[in-house]
Short mmCIF file of C-alpha atoms and ligand atoms in Angstrom, two decimals:
data_model
loop_
_atom_site.label_atom_id
_atom_site.label_comp_id
_atom_site.label_asym_id
_atom_site.label_seq_id
_atom_site.Cartn_x
_atom_site.Cartn_y
_atom_site.Cartn_z
CA MET A 1 230.38 246.95 310.18
CA GLN A 2 229.08 249.50 312.68
CA ILE A 3 227.04 252.71 312.72
CA ARG A 4 229.38 255.67 312.14
CA ASN A 5 228.75 259.23 313.23
CA GLN A 6 231.98 261.03 312.28
CA LEU A 7 233.13 262.67 309.06
CA PHE A 8 234.90 260.34 306.59
CA ILE A 9 237.72 262.41 305.07
CA GLY A 10 240.81 261.07 303.31
CA GLY A 11 240.04 257.55 304.56
CA GLN A 12 239.92 258.67 308.23
CA TRP A 13 237.01 259.06 310.63
CA ILE A 14 237.24 262.48 312.29
CA ASN A 15 235.17 264.83 314.42
CA SER A 16 234.06 268.21 313.15
CA SER A 17 236.47 270.99 314.06
CA SER A 18 233.48 273.08 315.23
CA GLY A 19 232.40 270.47 317.78
CA ASP A 20 228.78 270.91 316.64
CA THR A 21 226.60 267.83 316.32
CA ALA A 22 223.03 267.06 315.22
CA LYS A 23 220.53 264.50 316.50
CA VAL A 24 219.57 261.55 314.30
CA ILE A 25 216.19 260.15 315.29
CA ASN A 26 214.35 256.93 314.56
CA PRO A 27 211.03 258.09 313.02
CA ALA A 28 209.17 255.07 314.43
CA THR A 29 209.87 256.19 318.02
CA ASN A 30 211.45 259.65 317.73
CA GLU A 31 214.24 258.32 319.96
CA VAL A 32 217.79 259.47 319.30
CA ILE A 33 219.93 256.87 317.47
CA THR A 34 223.13 258.91 317.55
CA ARG A 35 224.48 262.41 316.90
CA THR A 36 226.37 263.24 313.72
CA GLN A 37 229.03 265.88 313.17
CA MET A 38 228.21 269.25 311.65
CA ALA A 39 231.12 269.89 309.29
CA SER A 40 232.68 273.34 309.60
CA PRO A 41 233.81 275.29 306.51
CA GLY A 42 237.36 274.11 307.35
CA ASP A 43 236.24 270.46 307.42
CA LEU A 44 234.55 270.88 304.05
CA GLN A 45 237.75 272.37 302.61
CA ASN A 46 239.70 269.40 303.97
CA ALA A 47 237.27 266.96 302.38
CA ILE A 48 237.56 268.74 299.02
CA LYS A 49 241.37 268.76 299.31
CA ALA A 50 241.42 265.03 300.12
CA ALA A 51 239.29 264.33 297.04
CA GLU A 52 241.48 266.57 294.88
CA SER A 53 244.64 264.89 296.03
CA ALA A 54 243.18 261.38 295.49
CA PHE A 55 242.11 262.45 292.00
CA GLU A 56 245.55 263.77 291.07
CA ARG A 57 247.61 261.04 292.71
CA VAL A 58 245.66 257.92 291.96
CA TRP A 59 242.03 257.73 290.82
CA GLY A 60 242.14 260.17 287.90
CA ARG A 61 245.17 258.31 286.49
CA MET A 62 243.97 254.79 287.15
CA ASN A 63 243.12 252.69 284.12
CA PRO A 64 239.43 251.78 283.79
CA PHE A 65 240.00 248.05 284.30
CA GLU A 66 241.40 248.73 287.75
CA ARG A 67 238.65 251.24 288.64
CA SER A 68 236.13 248.63 287.55
CA LYS A 69 237.67 246.09 289.93
CA TYR A 70 237.32 248.48 292.89
CA LEU A 71 233.71 249.34 292.10
CA HIS A 72 232.83 245.63 291.85
CA ARG A 73 234.45 245.18 295.26
CA VAL A 74 232.22 247.88 296.75
CA GLY A 75 229.19 246.11 295.21
CA ASP A 76 230.38 242.85 296.80
CA ALA A 77 230.86 244.60 300.17
CA ILE A 78 227.28 245.92 299.99
CA GLU A 79 226.02 242.39 299.31
CA ARG A 80 228.02 240.96 302.23
CA ASN A 81 226.62 243.59 304.62
CA GLN A 82 223.12 243.88 303.15
CA LYS A 83 221.20 242.99 306.31
CA PHE A 84 223.05 245.49 308.48
CA ILE A 85 222.75 248.29 305.91
CA ALA A 86 219.03 247.60 305.42
CA GLU A 87 218.42 247.74 309.17
CA VAL A 88 220.29 251.04 309.50
CA GLU A 89 218.28 252.48 306.59
CA THR A 90 215.00 251.30 308.09
CA ASP A 91 215.82 252.71 311.53
CA ASP A 92 216.96 256.03 310.07
CA VAL A 93 214.31 256.61 307.37
CA GLY A 94 211.35 254.60 308.68
CA LYS A 95 210.92 252.57 305.49
CA PRO A 96 209.73 248.95 305.85
CA ILE A 97 212.63 246.49 306.18
CA ILE A 98 211.32 244.52 303.21
CA GLU A 99 211.82 247.64 301.05
CA SER A 100 215.23 248.55 302.47
CA LEU A 101 216.48 245.05 301.75
CA ASN A 102 214.85 244.32 298.40
CA VAL A 103 214.72 247.79 296.86
CA ASP A 104 217.32 250.15 298.38
CA VAL A 105 220.21 247.85 299.25
CA ALA A 106 219.71 245.31 296.45
CA SER A 107 219.53 248.08 293.83
CA ALA A 108 222.54 249.86 295.33
CA ALA A 109 224.69 246.73 294.96
CA ALA A 110 223.44 246.26 291.39
CA THR A 111 224.24 249.92 290.70
CA PHE A 112 227.89 249.47 291.72
CA HIS A 113 228.23 246.32 289.60
CA TYR A 114 226.58 248.01 286.62
CA PHE A 115 228.82 251.09 286.76
CA ALA A 116 231.88 248.89 287.37
CA ASP A 117 231.19 247.36 283.95
CA ILE A 118 230.41 250.76 282.40
CA CYS A 119 233.94 251.92 283.37
CA LEU A 120 235.08 249.98 280.31
CA GLU A 121 232.61 251.73 278.01
CA VAL A 122 233.56 255.34 278.71
CA MET A 123 235.35 256.12 275.48
CA GLY A 124 235.61 258.64 272.70
CA GLU A 125 235.54 258.02 268.99
CA VAL A 126 237.61 258.54 265.89
CA LYS A 127 236.20 261.44 263.84
CA PRO A 128 236.22 261.79 260.07
CA SER A 129 239.15 263.91 258.94
CA PRO A 130 239.35 266.01 255.77
CA PHE A 131 243.05 265.02 255.56
CA ASN A 132 244.24 261.42 255.41
CA GLU A 133 247.35 262.71 257.15
CA VAL A 134 245.53 264.09 260.20
CA LEU A 135 244.03 261.71 262.74
CA ASP A 136 241.20 263.22 264.80
CA TYR A 137 239.77 261.51 267.87
CA THR A 138 237.91 262.37 271.05
CA VAL A 139 238.55 261.17 274.57
CA ARG A 140 236.23 261.33 277.56
CA GLU A 141 238.10 262.63 280.59
CA PRO A 142 236.97 262.83 284.22
CA ILE A 143 236.02 266.28 285.48
CA GLY A 144 237.91 266.05 288.80
CA VAL A 145 236.18 266.38 292.17
CA VAL A 146 232.39 266.05 292.04
CA GLY A 147 230.30 267.51 294.87
CA ALA A 148 227.14 265.52 295.66
CA ILE A 149 224.19 266.53 297.84
CA ILE A 150 221.36 264.08 298.50
CA PRO A 151 217.93 263.99 300.22
CA TRP A 152 216.62 261.79 303.03
CA ASN A 153 214.11 259.55 301.28
CA PHE A 154 216.32 256.95 299.53
CA PRO A 155 219.73 257.97 300.90
CA PHE A 156 221.68 254.74 300.39
CA LEU A 157 220.35 254.15 296.88
CA ILE A 158 220.68 257.75 295.69
CA ALA A 159 224.21 257.94 297.16
CA SER A 160 225.13 254.72 295.33
CA ARG A 161 223.95 256.17 292.00
CA LYS A 162 225.92 259.36 292.42
CA ILE A 163 229.08 257.74 293.78
CA ALA A 164 229.25 254.82 291.32
CA SER A 165 228.59 256.89 288.19
CA ALA A 166 231.03 259.67 289.09
CA LEU A 167 233.79 257.27 290.16
CA ALA A 168 233.30 255.07 287.08
CA ALA A 169 234.22 258.09 284.95
CA GLY A 170 237.41 258.61 287.01
CA ASN A 171 236.22 261.43 289.29
CA THR A 172 236.55 261.55 293.05
CA MET A 173 233.75 262.79 295.31
CA VAL A 174 232.64 264.63 298.41
CA ILE A 175 229.07 263.66 299.31
CA LYS A 176 226.69 265.15 301.89
CA PRO A 177 223.51 263.37 303.02
CA ALA A 178 220.48 265.11 304.54
CA THR A 179 220.54 265.80 308.28
CA TRP A 180 217.36 263.76 308.84
CA ALA A 181 218.85 260.52 307.42
CA PRO A 182 222.64 260.53 307.19
CA LEU A 183 223.58 257.10 308.57
CA SER A 184 223.55 254.85 305.51
CA THR A 185 225.63 257.33 303.48
CA LEU A 186 228.24 257.28 306.26
CA LEU A 187 228.32 253.48 305.90
CA PHE A 188 229.96 254.03 302.51
CA GLY A 189 233.07 255.01 304.49
CA GLU A 190 233.07 251.50 306.00
CA LEU A 191 232.30 249.85 302.66
CA PHE A 192 235.05 251.73 300.81
CA THR A 193 237.53 250.82 303.55
CA GLU A 194 236.47 247.16 303.35
CA ALA A 195 236.84 247.26 299.54
CA GLU A 196 240.32 248.86 299.98
CA VAL A 197 239.51 251.78 297.69
CA PRO A 198 242.35 254.33 297.96
CA PRO A 199 241.74 256.96 300.67
CA GLY A 200 240.21 260.26 299.53
CA VAL A 201 238.41 258.81 296.50
CA LEU A 202 235.16 259.10 298.46
CA ASN A 203 234.65 261.54 301.32
CA VAL A 204 231.42 261.72 303.32
CA VAL A 205 230.56 264.87 305.24
CA THR A 206 227.51 265.67 307.35
CA GLY A 207 226.26 269.16 308.18
CA THR A 208 224.04 271.90 306.87
CA GLY A 209 223.04 272.10 303.23
CA ALA A 210 223.73 275.82 303.03
CA ALA A 211 227.36 275.48 304.22
CA THR A 212 227.98 272.53 301.89
CA GLY A 213 226.37 274.24 298.93
CA GLN A 214 228.51 277.32 299.54
CA ALA A 215 231.72 275.30 299.94
CA PHE A 216 231.03 273.32 296.76
CA THR A 217 230.07 276.28 294.60
CA GLU A 218 232.94 278.47 295.81
CA SER A 219 235.64 275.81 295.48
CA SER A 220 237.80 276.03 292.38
CA ALA A 221 238.51 272.29 292.74
CA ILE A 222 234.85 271.37 292.18
CA GLU A 223 233.61 271.90 288.64
CA GLU A 224 230.60 269.59 288.80
CA ILE A 225 227.81 269.34 291.36
CA THR A 226 225.16 266.65 291.38
CA PHE A 227 222.11 267.45 293.50
CA THR A 228 218.98 265.50 294.37
CA GLY A 229 216.37 267.26 296.46
CA SER A 230 213.60 269.83 296.32
CA THR A 231 213.00 272.14 293.36
CA ASP A 232 213.43 275.27 295.50
CA ILE A 233 216.91 274.37 296.76
CA GLY A 234 217.92 272.96 293.37
CA ARG A 235 216.97 276.20 291.65
CA ARG A 236 219.06 278.25 294.11
CA LEU A 237 222.05 275.95 293.79
CA TYR A 238 221.81 276.08 290.01
CA GLY A 239 221.93 279.89 290.15
CA SER A 240 225.20 279.76 292.08
CA CYS A 241 226.63 277.14 289.70
CA THR A 242 225.76 278.97 286.50
CA SER A 243 227.22 282.27 287.68
CA ARG A 244 230.49 280.41 288.35
CA LEU A 245 230.25 278.32 285.15
CA LYS A 246 230.09 275.02 287.02
CA GLY A 247 228.22 271.97 285.76
CA CYS A 248 225.12 271.01 287.75
CA THR A 249 222.88 267.96 287.45
CA LEU A 250 219.54 268.37 289.22
CA GLU A 251 217.10 265.62 290.21
CA LEU A 252 214.17 267.47 291.78
CA GLY A 253 210.57 267.18 292.91
CA GLY A 254 207.57 265.65 291.19
CA LYS A 255 203.80 265.37 291.04
CA SER A 256 203.57 262.33 288.82
CA PRO A 257 200.31 261.14 287.28
CA ALA A 258 199.07 257.57 286.97
CA VAL A 259 196.81 257.64 283.93
CA VAL A 260 194.24 254.83 284.07
CA LEU A 261 192.34 253.93 280.91
CA ALA A 262 188.97 252.20 280.90
CA ASP A 263 190.43 249.13 279.16
CA CYS A 264 193.08 248.44 281.81
CA ASN A 265 193.35 245.17 283.69
CA LEU A 266 191.77 246.50 286.88
CA GLU A 267 193.26 244.02 289.33
CA GLU A 268 196.84 244.51 288.07
CA THR A 269 196.31 248.26 287.92
CA ILE A 270 195.18 248.50 291.56
CA ASP A 271 198.26 246.55 292.72
CA GLY A 272 200.63 248.58 290.53
CA VAL A 273 199.18 251.98 291.42
CA LEU A 274 199.21 251.07 295.11
CA PHE A 275 202.96 250.47 294.83
CA GLY A 276 203.24 253.73 292.89
CA VAL A 277 201.47 255.75 295.60
CA TYR A 278 202.65 254.20 298.87
CA LEU A 279 206.22 252.95 298.27
CA ASN A 280 208.37 254.48 301.01
CA GLN A 281 205.24 256.03 302.65
CA GLY A 282 204.75 258.10 299.51
CA GLU A 283 208.01 259.92 300.28
CA CYS A 284 209.15 259.21 296.78
CA CYS A 285 210.04 261.80 294.12
CA CYS A 286 208.28 259.89 291.34
CA ALA A 287 205.34 258.70 293.48
CA ALA A 288 202.01 258.39 291.68
CA THR A 289 200.18 261.19 293.42
CA ARG A 290 197.58 262.21 290.84
CA LEU A 291 195.41 259.30 289.69
CA ILE A 292 193.62 260.33 286.50
CA VAL A 293 190.98 257.76 285.69
CA GLU A 294 188.76 257.38 282.61
CA ALA A 295 185.06 257.75 283.32
CA GLY A 296 184.22 254.20 282.16
CA ILE A 297 186.19 252.61 284.98
CA TYR A 298 186.17 255.45 287.51
CA ASP A 299 183.66 254.08 290.04
CA ALA A 300 185.10 250.56 290.03
CA PHE A 301 188.66 251.92 290.32
CA VAL A 302 187.81 254.26 293.20
CA GLU A 303 185.99 251.55 295.14
CA ARG A 304 188.83 249.02 294.75
CA PHE A 305 191.63 251.51 295.28
CA VAL A 306 190.14 252.91 298.47
CA ALA A 307 189.53 249.40 299.85
CA ALA A 308 193.14 248.42 299.00
CA SER A 309 194.51 251.62 300.59
CA LYS A 310 192.60 250.91 303.82
CA ALA A 311 194.04 247.38 303.86
CA ILE A 312 197.68 248.49 303.74
CA LYS A 313 199.54 247.25 306.79
CA VAL A 314 200.92 250.32 308.56
CA GLY A 315 203.34 249.14 311.22
CA MET A 316 206.74 249.13 312.83
CA PRO A 317 209.26 249.31 310.00
CA ARG A 318 211.45 246.46 311.27
CA GLU A 319 208.51 244.02 310.99
CA GLU A 320 208.55 242.03 307.77
CA THR A 321 204.80 242.27 307.23
CA THR A 322 204.79 246.09 307.42
CA ARG A 323 204.09 247.81 304.09
CA MET A 324 204.03 251.42 305.32
CA GLY A 325 206.17 252.86 308.12
CA PRO A 326 206.30 256.31 309.77
CA LEU A 327 207.07 259.57 307.96
CA ILE A 328 210.63 260.81 308.34
CA HIS A 329 210.17 263.51 311.01
CA PRO A 330 207.45 265.15 313.14
CA ASP A 331 207.93 268.39 311.14
CA HIS A 332 207.37 266.56 307.87
CA LEU A 333 204.29 264.80 309.28
CA LYS A 334 202.95 268.25 310.14
CA THR A 335 203.58 269.48 306.57
CA VAL A 336 201.77 266.48 305.08
CA MET A 337 198.84 266.88 307.51
CA ASN A 338 198.60 270.55 306.54
CA TYR A 339 198.03 269.37 302.96
CA VAL A 340 195.31 267.01 304.18
CA GLU A 341 193.63 269.91 305.98
CA SER A 342 193.97 272.16 302.95
CA GLY A 343 192.35 269.47 300.75
CA LYS A 344 189.40 269.29 303.12
CA ALA A 345 189.15 273.09 303.43
CA GLU A 346 189.24 273.57 299.64
CA GLY A 347 186.34 271.16 299.20
CA ALA A 348 187.94 267.87 298.07
CA LYS A 349 186.23 264.68 299.28
CA LEU A 350 188.25 262.61 301.74
CA LEU A 351 187.63 258.98 300.76
CA CYS A 352 189.87 257.35 303.36
CA GLY A 353 192.63 258.08 305.86
CA GLY A 354 193.63 261.63 306.71
CA LYS A 355 194.52 260.93 310.33
CA VAL A 356 197.70 260.67 312.36
CA LEU A 357 198.00 257.31 314.14
CA THR A 358 198.64 257.71 317.86
CA GLU A 359 197.37 254.52 319.52
CA GLY A 360 199.52 251.73 320.99
CA GLU A 361 202.81 251.11 319.19
CA PHE A 362 202.24 254.21 317.05
CA ALA A 363 202.18 256.58 320.03
CA LYS A 364 205.74 257.86 319.81
CA GLY A 365 206.32 257.81 316.03
CA ASN A 366 205.26 259.79 312.94
CA PHE A 367 202.63 257.42 311.57
CA MET A 368 199.62 258.39 309.46
CA GLU A 369 196.93 256.59 307.49
CA PRO A 370 197.05 256.02 303.73
CA THR A 371 194.93 258.89 302.43
CA VAL A 372 192.84 259.33 299.26
CA PHE A 373 190.89 262.35 298.01
CA SER A 374 188.43 262.65 295.12
CA GLU A 375 186.50 265.62 293.70
CA VAL A 376 189.77 267.49 293.35
CA THR A 377 189.96 270.55 291.10
CA PRO A 378 193.06 271.91 289.31
CA ALA A 379 193.23 275.01 291.52
CA MET A 380 193.59 273.00 294.74
CA LYS A 381 196.95 272.85 296.47
CA ILE A 382 196.71 269.05 296.81
CA TRP A 383 196.55 268.83 292.99
CA ARG A 384 199.34 271.32 292.32
CA GLU A 385 201.98 270.86 295.04
CA GLU A 386 204.27 267.99 295.93
CA ILE A 387 202.94 266.53 299.20
CA PHE A 388 205.67 263.89 299.66
CA GLY A 389 203.57 261.58 301.79
CA PRO A 390 200.95 258.81 301.51
CA VAL A 391 198.29 261.03 299.93
CA ALA A 392 196.73 260.39 296.51
CA VAL A 393 194.17 262.48 294.65
CA ILE A 394 191.82 261.00 292.05
CA THR A 395 190.16 262.80 289.14
CA LYS A 396 187.88 261.65 286.34
CA ALA A 397 188.73 262.11 282.65
CA SER A 398 187.08 261.45 279.28
CA GLY A 399 189.20 260.40 276.32
CA ILE A 400 192.86 260.76 275.39
CA ASP A 401 192.96 264.56 275.09
CA ASP A 402 191.51 265.05 278.57
CA LEU A 403 193.88 262.44 280.05
CA VAL A 404 196.84 264.20 278.43
CA GLN A 405 195.68 267.67 279.47
CA GLN A 406 195.29 266.62 283.12
CA ALA A 407 198.54 264.64 283.17
CA ASN A 408 200.46 267.68 281.89
CA ASP A 409 198.68 270.13 284.19
CA THR A 410 201.70 270.51 286.49
CA HIS A 411 204.93 272.45 286.50
CA TYR A 412 206.71 269.16 287.31
CA GLY A 413 207.68 266.51 284.77
CA LEU A 414 209.51 263.70 286.51
CA ALA A 415 207.54 260.57 285.63
CA ALA A 416 204.14 259.18 284.66
CA SER A 417 202.50 255.80 284.32
CA VAL A 418 199.87 254.67 281.84
CA TRP A 419 197.59 251.75 282.68
CA THR A 420 195.99 250.17 279.61
CA THR A 421 195.84 247.07 277.45
CA ASN A 422 195.67 249.22 274.30
CA LEU A 423 199.14 249.53 272.73
CA ARG A 424 198.20 252.40 270.45
CA ALA A 425 196.83 254.46 273.35
CA ALA A 426 199.87 253.60 275.45
CA HIS A 427 202.38 254.87 272.89
CA THR A 428 200.27 257.91 272.07
CA LEU A 429 200.21 258.88 275.74
CA ALA A 430 203.94 258.18 276.10
CA SER A 431 204.69 260.66 273.38
CA ARG A 432 202.25 263.33 274.60
CA ILE A 433 202.97 263.29 278.35
CA HIS A 434 205.74 265.70 279.35
CA ALA A 435 207.88 263.63 281.71
CA GLY A 436 211.38 262.16 281.80
CA THR A 437 210.12 258.62 282.42
CA VAL A 438 206.89 256.96 281.29
CA TRP A 439 205.94 253.49 282.52
CA PHE A 440 203.26 251.20 281.01
CA ASN A 441 201.47 249.11 283.58
CA LEU A 442 204.28 249.79 286.05
CA HIS A 443 205.25 252.59 288.41
CA ASN A 444 208.37 253.39 290.47
CA PHE A 445 210.74 251.06 288.58
CA VAL A 446 214.23 252.58 288.18
CA PHE A 447 217.16 250.55 286.80
CA PRO A 448 220.88 251.45 286.97
CA SER A 449 221.03 251.11 283.16
CA ALA A 450 218.01 253.34 282.41
CA PRO A 451 218.67 257.11 282.24
CA TYR A 452 216.56 258.92 284.82
CA GLY A 453 215.84 262.65 284.88
CA GLY A 454 213.04 265.17 284.97
CA TYR A 455 211.43 267.57 282.53
CA LYS A 456 210.34 271.10 283.54
CA ALA A 457 210.74 271.87 287.27
CA SER A 458 211.71 268.25 287.99
CA GLY A 459 215.32 268.63 286.98
CA LEU A 460 218.12 269.16 284.57
CA GLY A 461 220.17 266.41 282.93
CA SER A 462 219.83 262.78 283.81
CA GLU A 463 221.68 260.28 285.91
CA LEU A 464 222.03 256.51 285.57
CA GLY A 465 222.75 254.60 282.37
CA LYS A 466 225.72 255.22 280.16
CA GLU A 467 224.37 258.75 279.74
CA GLY A 468 224.77 259.34 283.48
CA VAL A 469 228.46 258.45 283.33
CA LEU A 470 229.08 260.54 280.22
CA ALA A 471 227.55 263.50 282.11
CA MET A 472 230.38 263.06 284.63
CA THR A 473 233.05 263.48 281.92
CA ARG A 474 234.24 266.19 279.63
CA MET A 475 235.23 265.68 276.07
CA LYS A 476 238.62 266.46 274.58
CA ASN A 477 239.36 266.49 270.87
CA VAL A 478 242.85 265.37 269.83
CA MET A 479 244.36 265.99 266.37
CA VAL A 480 247.52 264.22 265.27
CA ASN A 481 249.79 265.37 262.46
CA MET A 482 250.80 262.36 260.32
CA PHE A 483 252.02 264.33 257.26
CA PRO A 484 255.18 262.44 256.19
CA ASN A 485 257.18 265.66 256.01
CA GLY A 486 255.19 267.74 258.50
CA PHE A 487 252.72 270.50 257.63
CA LYS A 488 254.03 273.39 255.54
CA TRP A 489 252.15 276.66 255.74
CA TYR A 490 253.57 277.93 252.43
P1 NAD B 1 215.83 269.36 300.30
O1 NAD B 1 215.96 270.11 299.03
O2 NAD B 1 215.27 270.05 301.48
O3 NAD B 1 217.27 268.83 300.75
C1 NAD B 1 218.07 268.03 299.88
C2 NAD B 1 219.53 268.22 300.28
O4 NAD B 1 219.91 269.56 300.02
C3 NAD B 1 219.81 267.95 301.75
O5 NAD B 1 221.04 267.26 301.89
C4 NAD B 1 219.93 269.36 302.32
O6 NAD B 1 220.76 269.43 303.47
C5 NAD B 1 220.57 270.07 301.15
N1 NAD B 1 220.42 271.54 301.18
C6 NAD B 1 219.59 272.30 301.93
N2 NAD B 1 219.83 273.62 301.70
C7 NAD B 1 220.80 273.69 300.77
C8 NAD B 1 221.48 274.77 300.11
N3 NAD B 1 221.15 276.03 300.35
N4 NAD B 1 222.44 274.45 299.21
C9 NAD B 1 222.76 273.18 298.95
N5 NAD B 1 222.15 272.11 299.53
C10 NAD B 1 221.19 272.36 300.43
O7 NAD B 1 215.02 268.02 299.96
P2 NAD B 1 214.59 266.86 300.95
O8 NAD B 1 213.47 267.35 301.81
O9 NAD B 1 215.79 266.26 301.60
O10 NAD B 1 214.05 265.76 299.91
C11 NAD B 1 212.79 265.80 299.35
C12 NAD B 1 212.82 266.36 297.94
O11 NAD B 1 213.76 265.64 297.14
C13 NAD B 1 211.48 266.21 297.25
O12 NAD B 1 211.18 267.37 296.55
C14 NAD B 1 211.73 265.05 296.29
O13 NAD B 1 210.87 265.01 295.19
C15 NAD B 1 213.15 265.27 295.90
N6 NAD B 1 213.74 264.06 295.36
C16 NAD B 1 213.98 263.98 294.01
C17 NAD B 1 214.48 262.80 293.46
C18 NAD B 1 214.75 262.66 291.97
O14 NAD B 1 215.44 261.74 291.58
N7 NAD B 1 214.21 263.55 291.14
C19 NAD B 1 214.76 261.71 294.29
C20 NAD B 1 214.51 261.83 295.65
C21 NAD B 1 213.99 263.01 296.18
#
C-alpha cells in the first residue's frame, strides 16, 4: 500500500485533465506531503459515468450474498493495512496516532463488516391484501449512483460509513474528500483494488467542493447525495437537491452540551467529558463544547476539569503518548483563535489555555492549548457558534428545567450527554433534550449499528444502522394477479 495522489476512476489511477493540483500539508509541520489532483468537470463526468456503468453492468444486479463477500473483503483489507492507514490519517489530519489506530481505522473496518452483514437484511415485506388472489409485496431497490462529499476531521471513518452503507444497498459511488485531508479517502482505491471489487463500484475524486456539488446535483445519473460538513454548505447543497428532486442526507455541525448533574460520579465524569471535549483536538462534530453543570457540583467540577485540561499531553501526533495534536490548518487555527479572542472581548473568564504553542517542536505546526471559559452568557459567540477546536465553555445551572433550557439553547441538535447516577433524571433529560443522540455517562461513542443524525440545523436523515442502509434504497410495491381465471372487469 502506498500514498496515492491521483483520481481513482473506473479502477484506474489518473491525473486530472485540467492539470491543476493542490497541496496537502502535514498540520504538525506545515510541510507538503504531496499534491493531489483537482478534478475538472470532465473528470467528474467520467467518474459518474464509471459508477453508472458499474451499477448497470455488475453491482446493481449482484445478489446480496456476493456483495456481502466483497464488503467483508474490504474490511479485511483495512485490518491488514491498519498501521499504514492510521499513519497516513495522522500525518494528514494531525490526530494522535493512538486515535487514528483505535478509533478511526478500527471503527472503519468494523463498519465494513457490519454493513457486509446488513446486505442480507435489506428486504421488503409481504403486505396484507384485500384479495386472496392478489399477492402484494415490497422490495427495496438500490437508487443507482450515490454522490458523497465528506469533511476533513474524520475522513477515513466518515468515508467508510458512506461507502459501506451505500454499497450494501447495491448502489455505486463517487466520493470526494475535503482538500485539507484527502489522503486516507484515496487509500480506498488501493483497498478496493486489493479486495478485487469490480472497477467503477467506488470512484474517488479530489477537487473543489463547488465543482463537485455542481456536477453531482446537475447529473441525471445521481439521484442521491450524502453530505457531511458544515451547516452553511449543507443548506446550499440541499437547496440545489430539492429543486431537482434529488434525495439528500445531511450530517452537519453541532454545539453539543454535556449536562452534568450534582449527583454524578465526579471522577468518571471528568474523564468522560475530557474525551468529549478534546477527542481529535475538539475538531469533532459532536464534541462536548458547552458544559452545563449543576450548582451543587459546579466548583468541584470546574477545579478538576481545568486541572485535567491543563494536564493533557499536547504533542507530535505520531507519538503514542500524545493526546492532542495540531489543528488541521493555519487558517483553521486562526478561526479558532478568533473565537478565543471574542470570548475574552465579550467578557467570559478564561480559566486555562487560549494560546497558540510556538516553542520547540511546536514551532512549525498548528498547535494550541486546551482552552476553557466560564462566566459565559447566552448572547456570546462562544456559546452560540460551532468553534470546532479544543475550546469548552462552562455554565452553571439549577435544577432540571434550567439544565434543559440551557441544553436546548442552540440552533444545533446533533448530540448531548447527561452525567448522573439518577436514572429518572437521565431518562427525563433524554426525552427533553432536542438532539439526535443522547449519551448517559458517555460522550463521542458512535457505533456502525446505531443510527446517527442531527435535529434542527445539525442535519437531515440519519446514517449508520439498518436505517442508514434503507435510506440508500427506494421502495417498490409489486402486485401479482393469482386469480385462477384472470381478473374480469365486468
Ligand atoms: P465544509 O462544509 O467546509 O466542507 C465539507 C465538504 O464540502 C468538503 O469536502 C468541501 O470541499 C465540500 N464543499 C465545499 N463547498 C461545497 C459546495 N458548494 N458544494 C458541495 N460541497 C462543497 O466542512 P469542513 O470544514 O470540511 O468540516 C467541518 C464541518 O463538518 C463542521 O461543521 C462539522 O461539525 C461538520 N461535521 C459533521 C459531522 C456529522 O456527522 N454531523 C461529522 C463531521 C463533521
